[in-house]
Amino acid sequence: MPTTAKAAAPFPSSGGGGPVRAAVPVARTGLLLVAVSIAVFTATDVLPGDAASVRATPGATQEQVAELRAQLGLDRPAWRRYADWAGGLLTGDAGTSLVNGRPVADAVAQRGAATTALVGGALLVAAPLMLLLGWWAGAARRTRGVVTAVLTGAAAIPTAVVASGLAALLSGALGLLPAVSLLAPGVSPLRSPELLVLPVLSAALPTALFGAGLLSGAVADTLRRPHVADARRRGRPAWAVACVDVLPFLLAPFARVVAISAGGLIAATTVVETLFGYPGLGSLLVSAVAARDVPVVQAIAMLAALVVLAGLLAADLVAAAVSPRRTGPLGEAR
Amino acid sequence: MRSVPVAAVVLALLAAAVGGPLLAPHDPTGVVAAAWQAPGPGHPLGTDGLGRDVWSRVLAGGRDLVATAAVAAVAASAVGVAGGLVAGWAGRIADQALTGAADLLLAVPSLLLALVVAVAVPGRAAVVVATVCGGAPLTLRVVRDAVHDVRHAGYVEAARARGERPASVLVREVLPAMRGLVAADLGLRLVIAVQIASALGLLGFGAAPPAPDWALMLRENMPGVAANPAAVAAPAAALGLVTVTLALAVQTAARHDGGPR
């Protein structure tokens, strides 16, 4: 979820300067994934309201619920249920939905394509936008305070507000776009791209503002480096300074910010998809939470965590690979 | 103390959100006119899908949401400050255990966490849990670094030399030095709590119909956005106003009280 710049600055992946071997971050990501799986399992399975009480017909007696619980294997110790569940996930078996009895993996695969289109489209819009806005904010001199205030304020607006504001403007007041997706599950959203405009913009704008706030600090730091002033004094044109002297120093923070934003973007899909009736994983997660369909919630939560952690890992590796500091002065780095 | 006017604006806004229900001209849950009417006389923001007055519902729709967010923010800040004081003061092992746990919590987006927790507990409790899990780690890191900065300051050393207990040094000497930081941090937690509460409300895990609630109104009024855009725009504007004001207030307070940035 997008927050203000200060909020995400000390993110775990932001440490680790200098040469980092790939094995350490990979192992850390694996450990984090195990920890997240335990947390997800605890929150959904061990806390009150288990699968048996969801499945039991209304008015079922205590004995009937207990029988169902035994039938579902819920009377076994938690650690054994966790082991079974985690083992299933590793082999691609996410269990069956408590609501319709169908394999969770099928439903996730079916909805996954639509969410991939949404998240991919939003990243395509948000990434260049956050670089431009972040650069603008970081490079502003006299107006820096005003610019960062505008960015901070705008980044605080909840996704729900951005999405409904855009809908009220573009589809309500101006009548340009349909407000509700009306896309049948399983139909590729690429077939009717106009339905993607509102969801993609709604997810991309808060992400871009949030990322821009994080990037502006890195831009300002880079611009203050001596070699940038040097290049300017030597008479190098502004565009060349930007491309050769500034941009390479921004690649590592940019990769990290994109990875952090991807996490917020995945969370934002729940709001955006639900609001616009877009049949993706986010809306599936929301309906599964409402129905207490625990296996579906667990599978989607783990998938989202996997994507977030993989993104952070990728950003760490990219940062280690492109960091100009490792290869000395910039001239030799490129 | 230039943060006084900022605090006044924030307090006025929160008071309006909390006192709004008293100002509503109509019963926020009562049917008063035809459905999806555009703004007109008697109904400055038109009506919603059930013919209820949107203006009255907007006035009444912020109280529970803001109250939930406030509780969540205070809880997150309190946990984070306590953790940060301990991590900054205690030895290496406690420090690494606490910051390690904080990093772990940060790897999962708060809203996702709120949704997973919402399987087991009501939406409001999920807002609190997610705000604490997503916000306290950040507070912890900021406070921990601040404690590192002051732990060898003269007045702290003096208190230790007087033989005061660690807990009393932390609360009486270290904490007051960080009040600007803690205030700004509390504001940030509040912004994030409103974001989480509004998302959960929109997704149907907050207030239940027919209660007026800004987030719920966004979802309820989306089908009629073509007939009465104000029914969506007004609660969106109210939520946006609260979060933007809070975020700007945090920034101003932080700048003037020597907090973060």
GROMACS .gro file of N, CA, C and O in nm, chain A residues 117-191:
model
  300
  117ALA      N    1  -0.220  -0.901  -1.641
  117ALA     CA    2  -0.241  -0.792  -1.736
  117ALA      C    3  -0.256  -0.658  -1.663
  117ALA      O    4  -0.199  -0.557  -1.703
  118LEU      N    5  -0.333  -0.661  -1.553
  118LEU     CA    6  -0.356  -0.537  -1.477
  118LEU      C    7  -0.227  -0.486  -1.412
  118LEU      O    8  -0.191  -0.369  -1.427
  119VAL      N    9  -0.156  -0.576  -1.341
  119VAL     CA   10  -0.035  -0.534  -1.271
  119VAL      C   11   0.073  -0.495  -1.371
  119VAL      O   12   0.143  -0.393  -1.354
  120GLY      N   13   0.086  -0.574  -1.480
  120GLY     CA   14   0.186  -0.542  -1.583
  120GLY      C   15   0.159  -0.406  -1.646
  120GLY      O   16   0.249  -0.323  -1.660
  121GLY      N   17   0.034  -0.383  -1.681
  121GLY     CA   18  -0.003  -0.255  -1.741
  121GLY      C   19   0.024  -0.141  -1.645
  121GLY      O   20   0.078  -0.037  -1.683
  122ALA      N   21  -0.011  -0.162  -1.518
  122ALA     CA   22   0.009  -0.056  -1.418
  122ALA      C   23   0.158  -0.027  -1.399
  122ALA      O   24   0.198   0.089  -1.386
  123LEU      N   25   0.242  -0.132  -1.400
  123LEU     CA   26   0.386  -0.111  -1.386
  123LEU      C   27   0.442  -0.035  -1.507
  123LEU      O   28   0.527   0.053  -1.493
  124LEU      N   29   0.391  -0.070  -1.626
  124LEU     CA   30   0.437  -0.002  -1.747
  124LEU      C   31   0.404   0.147  -1.741
  124LEU      O   32   0.480   0.230  -1.791
  125VAL      N   33   0.288   0.180  -1.682
  125VAL     CA   34   0.251   0.321  -1.670
  125VAL      C   35   0.328   0.386  -1.555
  125VAL      O   36   0.380   0.497  -1.567
  126ALA      N   37   0.337   0.314  -1.442
  126ALA     CA   38   0.389   0.374  -1.319
  126ALA      C   39   0.540   0.394  -1.322
  126ALA      O   40   0.590   0.496  -1.275
  127ALA      N   41   0.615   0.297  -1.378
  127ALA     CA   42   0.762   0.304  -1.368
  127ALA      C   43   0.819   0.429  -1.435
  127ALA      O   44   0.895   0.503  -1.371
  128PRO      N   45   0.787   0.456  -1.562
  128PRO     CA   46   0.842   0.580  -1.621
  128PRO      C   47   0.791   0.706  -1.551
  128PRO      O   48   0.865   0.802  -1.531
  129LEU      N   49   0.662   0.700  -1.509
  129LEU     CA   50   0.603   0.817  -1.444
  129LEU      C   51   0.674   0.848  -1.313
  129LEU      O   52   0.701   0.964  -1.280
  130MET      N   53   0.707   0.742  -1.236
  130MET     CA   54   0.772   0.767  -1.105
  130MET      C   55   0.914   0.819  -1.126
  130MET      O   56   0.961   0.904  -1.049
  131LEU      N   57   0.980   0.774  -1.233
  131LEU     CA   58   1.115   0.824  -1.260
  131LEU      C   59   1.108   0.973  -1.295
  131LEU      O   60   1.186   1.054  -1.243
  132LEU      N   61   1.011   1.008  -1.382
  132LEU     CA   62   0.997   1.149  -1.422
  132LEU      C   63   0.963   1.237  -1.303
  132LEU      O   64   1.026   1.340  -1.278
  133LEU      N   65   0.860   1.195  -1.224
  133LEU     CA   66   0.817   1.275  -1.110
  133LEU      C   67   0.927   1.283  -1.004
  133LEU      O   68   0.951   1.388  -0.945
  134GLY      N   69   0.994   1.169  -0.981
  134GLY     CA   70   1.100   1.166  -0.881
  134GLY      C   71   1.215   1.256  -0.922
  134GLY      O   72   1.273   1.328  -0.840
  135TRP      N   73   1.247   1.253  -1.050
  135TRP     CA   74   1.354   1.338  -1.102
  135TRP      C   75   1.317   1.485  -1.086
  135TRP      O   76   1.396   1.567  -1.038
  136TRP      N   77   1.190   1.514  -1.122
  136TRP     CA   78   1.142   1.652  -1.112
  136TRP      C   79   1.152   1.701  -0.967
  136TRP      O   80   1.203   1.810  -0.939
  137ALA      N   81   1.107   1.616  -0.873
  137ALA     CA   82   1.108   1.657  -0.732
  137ALA      C   83   1.252   1.669  -0.681
  137ALA      O   84   1.285   1.761  -0.606
  138GLY      N   85   1.337   1.573  -0.722
  138GLY     CA   86   1.474   1.573  -0.672
  138GLY      C   87   1.558   1.687  -0.729
  138GLY      O   88   1.648   1.738  -0.663
  139ALA      N   89   1.526   1.726  -0.854
  139ALA     CA   90   1.606   1.829  -0.920
  139ALA      C   91   1.558   1.969  -0.885
  139ALA      O   92   1.632   2.066  -0.903
  140ALA      N   93   1.433   1.982  -0.836
  140ALA     CA   94   1.381   2.115  -0.802
  140ALA      C   95   1.469   2.176  -0.694
  140ALA      O   96   1.508   2.106  -0.600
  141ARG      N   97   1.502   2.304  -0.710
  141ARG     CA   98   1.588   2.366  -0.609
  141ARG      C   99   1.509   2.456  -0.515
  141ARG      O  100   1.483   2.420  -0.403
  142ARG      N  101   1.471   2.574  -0.570
  142ARG     CA  102   1.401   2.667  -0.483
  142ARG      C  103   1.263   2.613  -0.444
  142ARG      O  104   1.215   2.635  -0.336
  143THR      N  105   1.201   2.537  -0.537
  143THR     CA  106   1.063   2.490  -0.512
  143THR      C  107   1.060   2.352  -0.449
  143THR      O  108   0.955   2.292  -0.439
  144ARG      N  109   1.176   2.301  -0.404
  144ARG     CA  110   1.184   2.163  -0.357
  144ARG      C  111   1.079   2.132  -0.249
  144ARG      O  112   1.010   2.031  -0.253
  145GLY      N  113   1.068   2.226  -0.152
  145GLY     CA  114   0.974   2.202  -0.041
  145GLY      C  115   0.831   2.187  -0.091
  145GLY      O  116   0.760   2.095  -0.051
  146VAL      N  117   0.792   2.275  -0.184
  146VAL     CA  118   0.656   2.270  -0.237
  146VAL      C  119   0.634   2.140  -0.314
  146VAL      O  120   0.534   2.072  -0.296
  147VAL      N  121   0.733   2.106  -0.399
  147VAL     CA  122   0.718   1.987  -0.483
  147VAL      C  123   0.706   1.861  -0.398
  147VAL      O  124   0.618   1.778  -0.420
  148THR      N  125   0.793   1.848  -0.297
  148THR     CA  126   0.784   1.728  -0.214
  148THR      C  127   0.655   1.727  -0.135
  148THR      O  128   0.597   1.621  -0.113
  149ALA      N  129   0.609   1.846  -0.093
  149ALA     CA  130   0.481   1.851  -0.020
  149ALA      C  131   0.368   1.801  -0.109
  149ALA      O  132   0.284   1.721  -0.066
  150VAL      N  133   0.368   1.845  -0.235
  150VAL     CA  134   0.264   1.801  -0.328
  150VAL      C  135   0.271   1.650  -0.346
  150VAL      O  136   0.169   1.579  -0.339
  151LEU      N  137   0.393   1.598  -0.367
  151LEU     CA  138   0.409   1.453  -0.387
  151LEU      C  139   0.366   1.376  -0.263
  151LEU      O  140   0.293   1.277  -0.272
  152THR      N  141   0.410   1.421  -0.145
  152THR     CA  142   0.375   1.351  -0.021
  152THR      C  143   0.224   1.351   0.000
  152THR      O  144   0.165   1.249   0.033
  153GLY      N  145   0.163   1.470  -0.020
  153GLY     CA  146   0.019   1.479  -0.001
  153GLY      C  147  -0.055   1.389  -0.098
  153GLY      O  148  -0.143   1.312  -0.060
  154ALA      N  149  -0.014   1.393  -0.226
  154ALA     CA  150  -0.083   1.313  -0.327
  154ALA      C  151  -0.064   1.164  -0.303
  154ALA      O  152  -0.156   1.084  -0.323
  155ALA      N  153   0.056   1.126  -0.255
  155ALA     CA  154   0.082   0.984  -0.233
  155ALA      C  155   0.002   0.930  -0.115
  155ALA      O  156  -0.015   0.809  -0.101
  156ALA      N  157  -0.049   1.019  -0.029
  156ALA     CA  158  -0.125   0.974   0.088
  156ALA      C  159  -0.268   0.936   0.053
  156ALA      O  160  -0.336   0.874   0.132
  157ILE      N  161  -0.313   0.977  -0.067
  157ILE     CA  162  -0.453   0.950  -0.104
  157ILE      C  163  -0.473   0.800  -0.123
  157ILE      O  164  -0.399   0.736  -0.198
  158PRO      N  165  -0.571   0.740  -0.054
  158PRO     CA  166  -0.592   0.596  -0.066
  158PRO      C  167  -0.627   0.555  -0.209
  158PRO      O  168  -0.691   0.632  -0.282
  159THR      N  169  -0.584   0.435  -0.247
  159THR     CA  170  -0.616   0.382  -0.380
  159THR      C  171  -0.766   0.384  -0.405
  159THR      O  172  -0.811   0.414  -0.516
  160ALA      N  173  -0.844   0.354  -0.301
  160ALA     CA  174  -0.990   0.352  -0.315
  160ALA      C  175  -1.039   0.488  -0.363
  160ALA      O  176  -1.131   0.497  -0.446
  161VAL      N  177  -0.978   0.594  -0.312
  161VAL     CA  178  -1.020   0.729  -0.349
  161VAL      C  179  -0.978   0.761  -0.491
  161VAL      O  180  -1.056   0.817  -0.570
  162VAL      N  181  -0.855   0.725  -0.527
  162VAL     CA  182  -0.807   0.750  -0.663
  162VAL      C  183  -0.897   0.677  -0.762
  162VAL      O  184  -0.942   0.734  -0.863
  163ALA      N  185  -0.926   0.550  -0.734
  163ALA     CA  186  -1.005   0.469  -0.826
  163ALA      C  187  -1.145   0.527  -0.843
  163ALA      O  188  -1.193   0.547  -0.955
  164SER      N  189  -1.210   0.560  -0.732
  164SER     CA  190  -1.346   0.609  -0.747
  164SER      C  191  -1.348   0.751  -0.800
  164SER      O  192  -1.440   0.788  -0.874
  165GLY      N  193  -1.246   0.830  -0.767
  165GLY     CA  194  -1.238   0.965  -0.824
  165GLY      C  195  -1.222   0.960  -0.976
  165GLY      O  196  -1.291   1.031  -1.049
  166LEU      N  197  -1.134   0.872  -1.023
  166LEU     CA  198  -1.116   0.857  -1.167
  166LEU      C  199  -1.245   0.811  -1.233
  166LEU      O  200  -1.282   0.859  -1.341
  167ALA      N  201  -1.315   0.717  -1.167
  167ALA     CA  202  -1.440   0.667  -1.225
  167ALA      C  203  -1.544   0.778  -1.230
  167ALA      O  204  -1.614   0.793  -1.331
  168ALA      N  205  -1.554   0.856  -1.121
  168ALA     CA  206  -1.652   0.965  -1.119
  168ALA      C  207  -1.621   1.066  -1.228
  168ALA      O  208  -1.711   1.121  -1.292
  169LEU      N  209  -1.492   1.089  -1.254
  169LEU     CA  210  -1.453   1.189  -1.354
  169LEU      C  211  -1.467   1.134  -1.496
  169LEU      O  212  -1.543   1.186  -1.578
  170LEU      N  213  -1.395   1.023  -1.524
  170LEU     CA  214  -1.386   0.975  -1.662
  170LEU      C  215  -1.514   0.908  -1.708
  170LEU      O  216  -1.552   0.919  -1.825
  171SER      N  217  -1.582   0.835  -1.618
  171SER     CA  218  -1.698   0.765  -1.665
  171SER      C  219  -1.827   0.832  -1.619
  171SER      O  220  -1.926   0.830  -1.692
  172GLY      N  221  -1.826   0.898  -1.502
  172GLY     CA  222  -1.946   0.967  -1.457
  172GLY      C  223  -1.965   1.101  -1.523
  172GLY      O  224  -2.059   1.123  -1.600
  173ALA      N  225  -1.873   1.193  -1.497
  173ALA     CA  226  -1.890   1.330  -1.545
  173ALA      C  227  -1.865   1.341  -1.695
  173ALA      O  228  -1.937   1.411  -1.766
  174LEU      N  229  -1.762   1.272  -1.746
  174LEU     CA  230  -1.727   1.288  -1.887
  174LEU      C  231  -1.787   1.178  -1.976
  174LEU      O  232  -1.795   1.194  -2.098
  175GLY      N  233  -1.826   1.065  -1.915
  175GLY     CA  234  -1.888   0.959  -1.992
  175GLY      C  235  -1.797   0.895  -2.096
  175GLY      O  236  -1.841   0.846  -2.199
  176LEU      N  237  -1.664   0.893  -2.069
  176LEU     CA  238  -1.570   0.841  -2.168
  176LEU      C  239  -1.558   0.689  -2.164
  176LEU      O  240  -1.536   0.625  -2.265
  177LEU      N  241  -1.567   0.631  -2.043
  177LEU     CA  242  -1.535   0.490  -2.026
  177LEU      C  243  -1.643   0.421  -1.945
  177LEU      O  244  -1.713   0.485  -1.867
  178PRO      N  245  -1.656   0.289  -1.962
  178PRO     CA  246  -1.749   0.215  -1.875
  178PRO      C  247  -1.694   0.208  -1.733
  178PRO      O  248  -1.573   0.192  -1.714
  179ALA      N  249  -1.782   0.222  -1.632
  179ALA     CA  250  -1.735   0.223  -1.492
  179ALA      C  251  -1.710   0.082  -1.442
  179ALA      O  252  -1.631   0.061  -1.352
  180VAL      N  253  -1.779  -0.016  -1.498
  180VAL     CA  254  -1.768  -0.153  -1.449
  180VAL      C  255  -1.716  -0.241  -1.563
  180VAL      O  256  -1.753  -0.224  -1.679
  181SER      N  257  -1.624  -0.332  -1.529
  181SER     CA  258  -1.555  -0.406  -1.633
  181SER      C  259  -1.645  -0.501  -1.711
  181SER      O  260  -1.633  -0.515  -1.831
  182LEU      N  261  -1.736  -0.571  -1.642
  182LEU     CA  262  -1.826  -0.666  -1.709
  182LEU      C  263  -1.749  -0.764  -1.795
  182LEU      O  264  -1.788  -0.795  -1.906
  183LEU      N  265  -1.637  -0.809  -1.742
  183LEU     CA  266  -1.552  -0.902  -1.816
  183LEU      C  267  -1.578  -1.042  -1.760
  183LEU      O  268  -1.569  -1.063  -1.641
  184ALA      N  269  -1.611  -1.135  -1.848
  184ALA     CA  270  -1.637  -1.270  -1.801
  184ALA      C  271  -1.508  -1.334  -1.754
  184ALA      O  272  -1.403  -1.314  -1.815
  185PRO      N  273  -1.510  -1.408  -1.641
  185PRO     CA  274  -1.387  -1.473  -1.595
  185PRO      C  275  -1.333  -1.564  -1.704
  185PRO      O  276  -1.407  -1.633  -1.772
  186GLY      N  277  -1.201  -1.560  -1.722
  186GLY     CA  278  -1.139  -1.648  -1.820
  186GLY      C  279  -1.124  -1.585  -1.958
  186GLY      O  280  -1.051  -1.635  -2.041
  187VAL      N  281  -1.196  -1.474  -1.983
  187VAL     CA  282  -1.180  -1.404  -2.111
  187VAL      C  283  -1.062  -1.309  -2.098
  187VAL      O  284  -1.050  -1.238  -1.999
  188SER      N  285  -0.975  -1.309  -2.197
  188SER     CA  286  -0.856  -1.224  -2.188
  188SER      C  287  -0.896  -1.077  -2.188
  188SER      O  288  -0.971  -1.032  -2.275
  189PRO      N  289  -0.845  -1.000  -2.090
  189PRO     CA  290  -0.879  -0.857  -2.084
  189PRO      C  291  -0.820  -0.781  -2.202
  189PRO      O  292  -0.864  -0.672  -2.234
  190LEU      N  293  -0.723  -0.845  -2.271
  190LEU     CA  294  -0.661  -0.776  -2.383
  190LEU      C  295  -0.758  -0.764  -2.501
  190LEU      O  296  -0.737  -0.688  -2.594
  191ARG      N  297  -0.867  -0.842  -2.496
  191ARG     CA  298  -0.963  -0.836  -2.605
  191ARG      C  299  -1.044  -0.707  -2.602
  191ARG      O  300  -1.096  -0.663  -2.703
   0.00000   0.00000   0.00000
